[in-house]
Amino acid sequence: MVNINTQSLGKAEEELDVLIVGGGFAGLYQLHRLRELGFNVRVFEAAPGLGGVWYWNCYPGARTDSAGIAYQFSDEKLWKDWDFSEAYPSGPEMRAYFEHVDQKLDLSRDIQFNTTVRSAEFDEDRRQWEVRTEDGAITRARFLVLCTGIGAKPHLPHIEGLEDFRGKYHHTAAWPQEGVDLTDKRVGVIGTGASGVQMAQSSAAVAAQLTVFQRTPNLALPMQQRVLDDAGKQAIKDTAADVYAMRAQTFGGTEYDFLGLASLEKTPEELREIYEKQWGLGGLRIWVGGFLDVLQDPKANRVMYDFWRDKVHARINDPAVAEKLAPAEPPHPFGAKRPSLEQNYFDVFNQDNVRLVDLREAPIQRATAKGLRTADGEEHELDVLVLATGFDAITGGLTAIDIRGTGGSLLREKWENGVEAHLGCATQGFPNMVFLGGPLSPAAFCNGPSCAELQGEEIVQMIAYLREKGITRFESTSQADSEWRALVDQIANTTLFPLADSWYMGANVPGKARQLLSFPGGVPVYLQQWSDQKAAGYSAFELS
Ligand code: N01
């Protein structure tokens, strides 16, 4: 459709049908499928390797919180000769998986690594995006497909005096690729989200002293990790096709779905039995595979919280520490912040070399040459400080790029007071541009590879439709964008998500607009909306 110019990679102006930003699950799916359909397509990836978050988040102990059976592509030629060694794969194994995918699908030949996109500007006359990379090269593409994911931009809180600290400090998402030796070191971890929980587990095993700086307890759930023997690996293959078919039909694009709507219709004994069973199965099941009212009704939520709290208290020797990790009053409704999966997170606080500092009691005052000083006057001496402080999640990867749409308007300015985006994939003023796993899509509530494929396939189909009809420009409308946002808000307000200060709500980054940033209606409802759009010839978009 667009003239192909085969000049050397990125150095001169180059014209593509589709330019994809990001080489994680979503970007790779786009590359593979669009190439299959004959589009001239390329991926720009900032890292030297594949995997997106799995490349950057190489901190010790990183692993998936989704079972490997669902956390991979559904293409049989990829899974039939691939095995994870554990039910929940480690970071290094995820990286090996991406190499396997690359080898099977021959992806790298169309991926430009070490290429950070700085800006993108829509050229109305040519109906193309003009994309500039860090090295100054310009690439033109009819369609810009942004696959930057939910965790592309680390959140680094301001800590007074950090430059004075004589030890090393690293954010978990910018962990040195060569690793950091924590053996016999005094390690401090700020943050108790998924990254902090995993860092705490891995550091506690080797550090001379681990200090966990907790602002909000993590209502973490048992992973129930297990090593997969040959029979376990075969069982995964035997059920793979069914699992992949199921992903489009379950709320979170996972291998299970909610058990029912109303936990409170069960007797306490029945409910306990169900929760015990789910606890034993492990994973996020008890959260997005339990009862819907737990996420909607404060009473049902409290029953769940109390069940969780009893379990945690039973594992911690010191009642005062137990109370900080699992307080009598919930810090927020259960599940309104993303629960992490833990293996021995709570147990490490029984070790002599592990200490919990409650930042609600004594906030961090400043960094010193030796460590961190808290408001109670104590100086916590450290050799390594780990910033497990999360991300400017969901929107950060997009707003970090200077994206200028019609009339030179900047995406980051447009979204300053909140995001409006039709189907969570496109927004008025930014023609021929889509984002995957972005704001107002199911992203945060959807198993990554599932939505990379399910939302991704909708995007592929739409681009193919445009080509078939000879349409060279599409744009969302203000009306479609605001109606979609209203739908997200309306569903959100039936849930308890807005009650927590989470990254789901944009509340973890000071100054960021507060709104539920992911579509909370579940994958099937989301896909139905796409299907309606498709049937109507994508009529909510302006096509020309
Ligand atoms: O980030 P987070 P994350 N002073 O935002 C604390 C995915 N992920 O990287 O809760 C002190 O959850 C902050 O405290 P509070 C997954 O979807 C997945 O851990 O705001 N503390 C919080 O405890 C996950 O949900 C995996 O009070 C400060 C922590 O830092 C998402 O990415 C692994 C602070 C940040 O937690 C994000 O997870 C990793 C400050 N100034 C990530 N600022 C797996 O699947 C922040 N905090 C395994």
PDB file of C-alpha atoms in Angstrom, residues 68 109 183 263 303 391 513:
ATOM      1  CA  GLY A  68       3.077 -20.597  32.289  1.00  0.00           C
ATOM      2  CA  ARG A 109      14.977  -9.754  10.907  1.00  0.00           C
ATOM      3  CA  THR A 183      25.475 -11.763  49.058  1.00  0.00           C
ATOM      4  CA  SER A 263     -20.114 -15.237  47.905  1.00  0.00           C
ATOM      5  CA  VAL A 303     -14.942 -11.776  54.636  1.00  0.00           C
ATOM      6  CA  PHE A 391       5.713   2.507  37.204  1.00  0.00           C
ATOM      7  CA  ALA A 513      -5.161  12.210  36.894  1.00  0.00           C
TER       8      ALA A 513
END
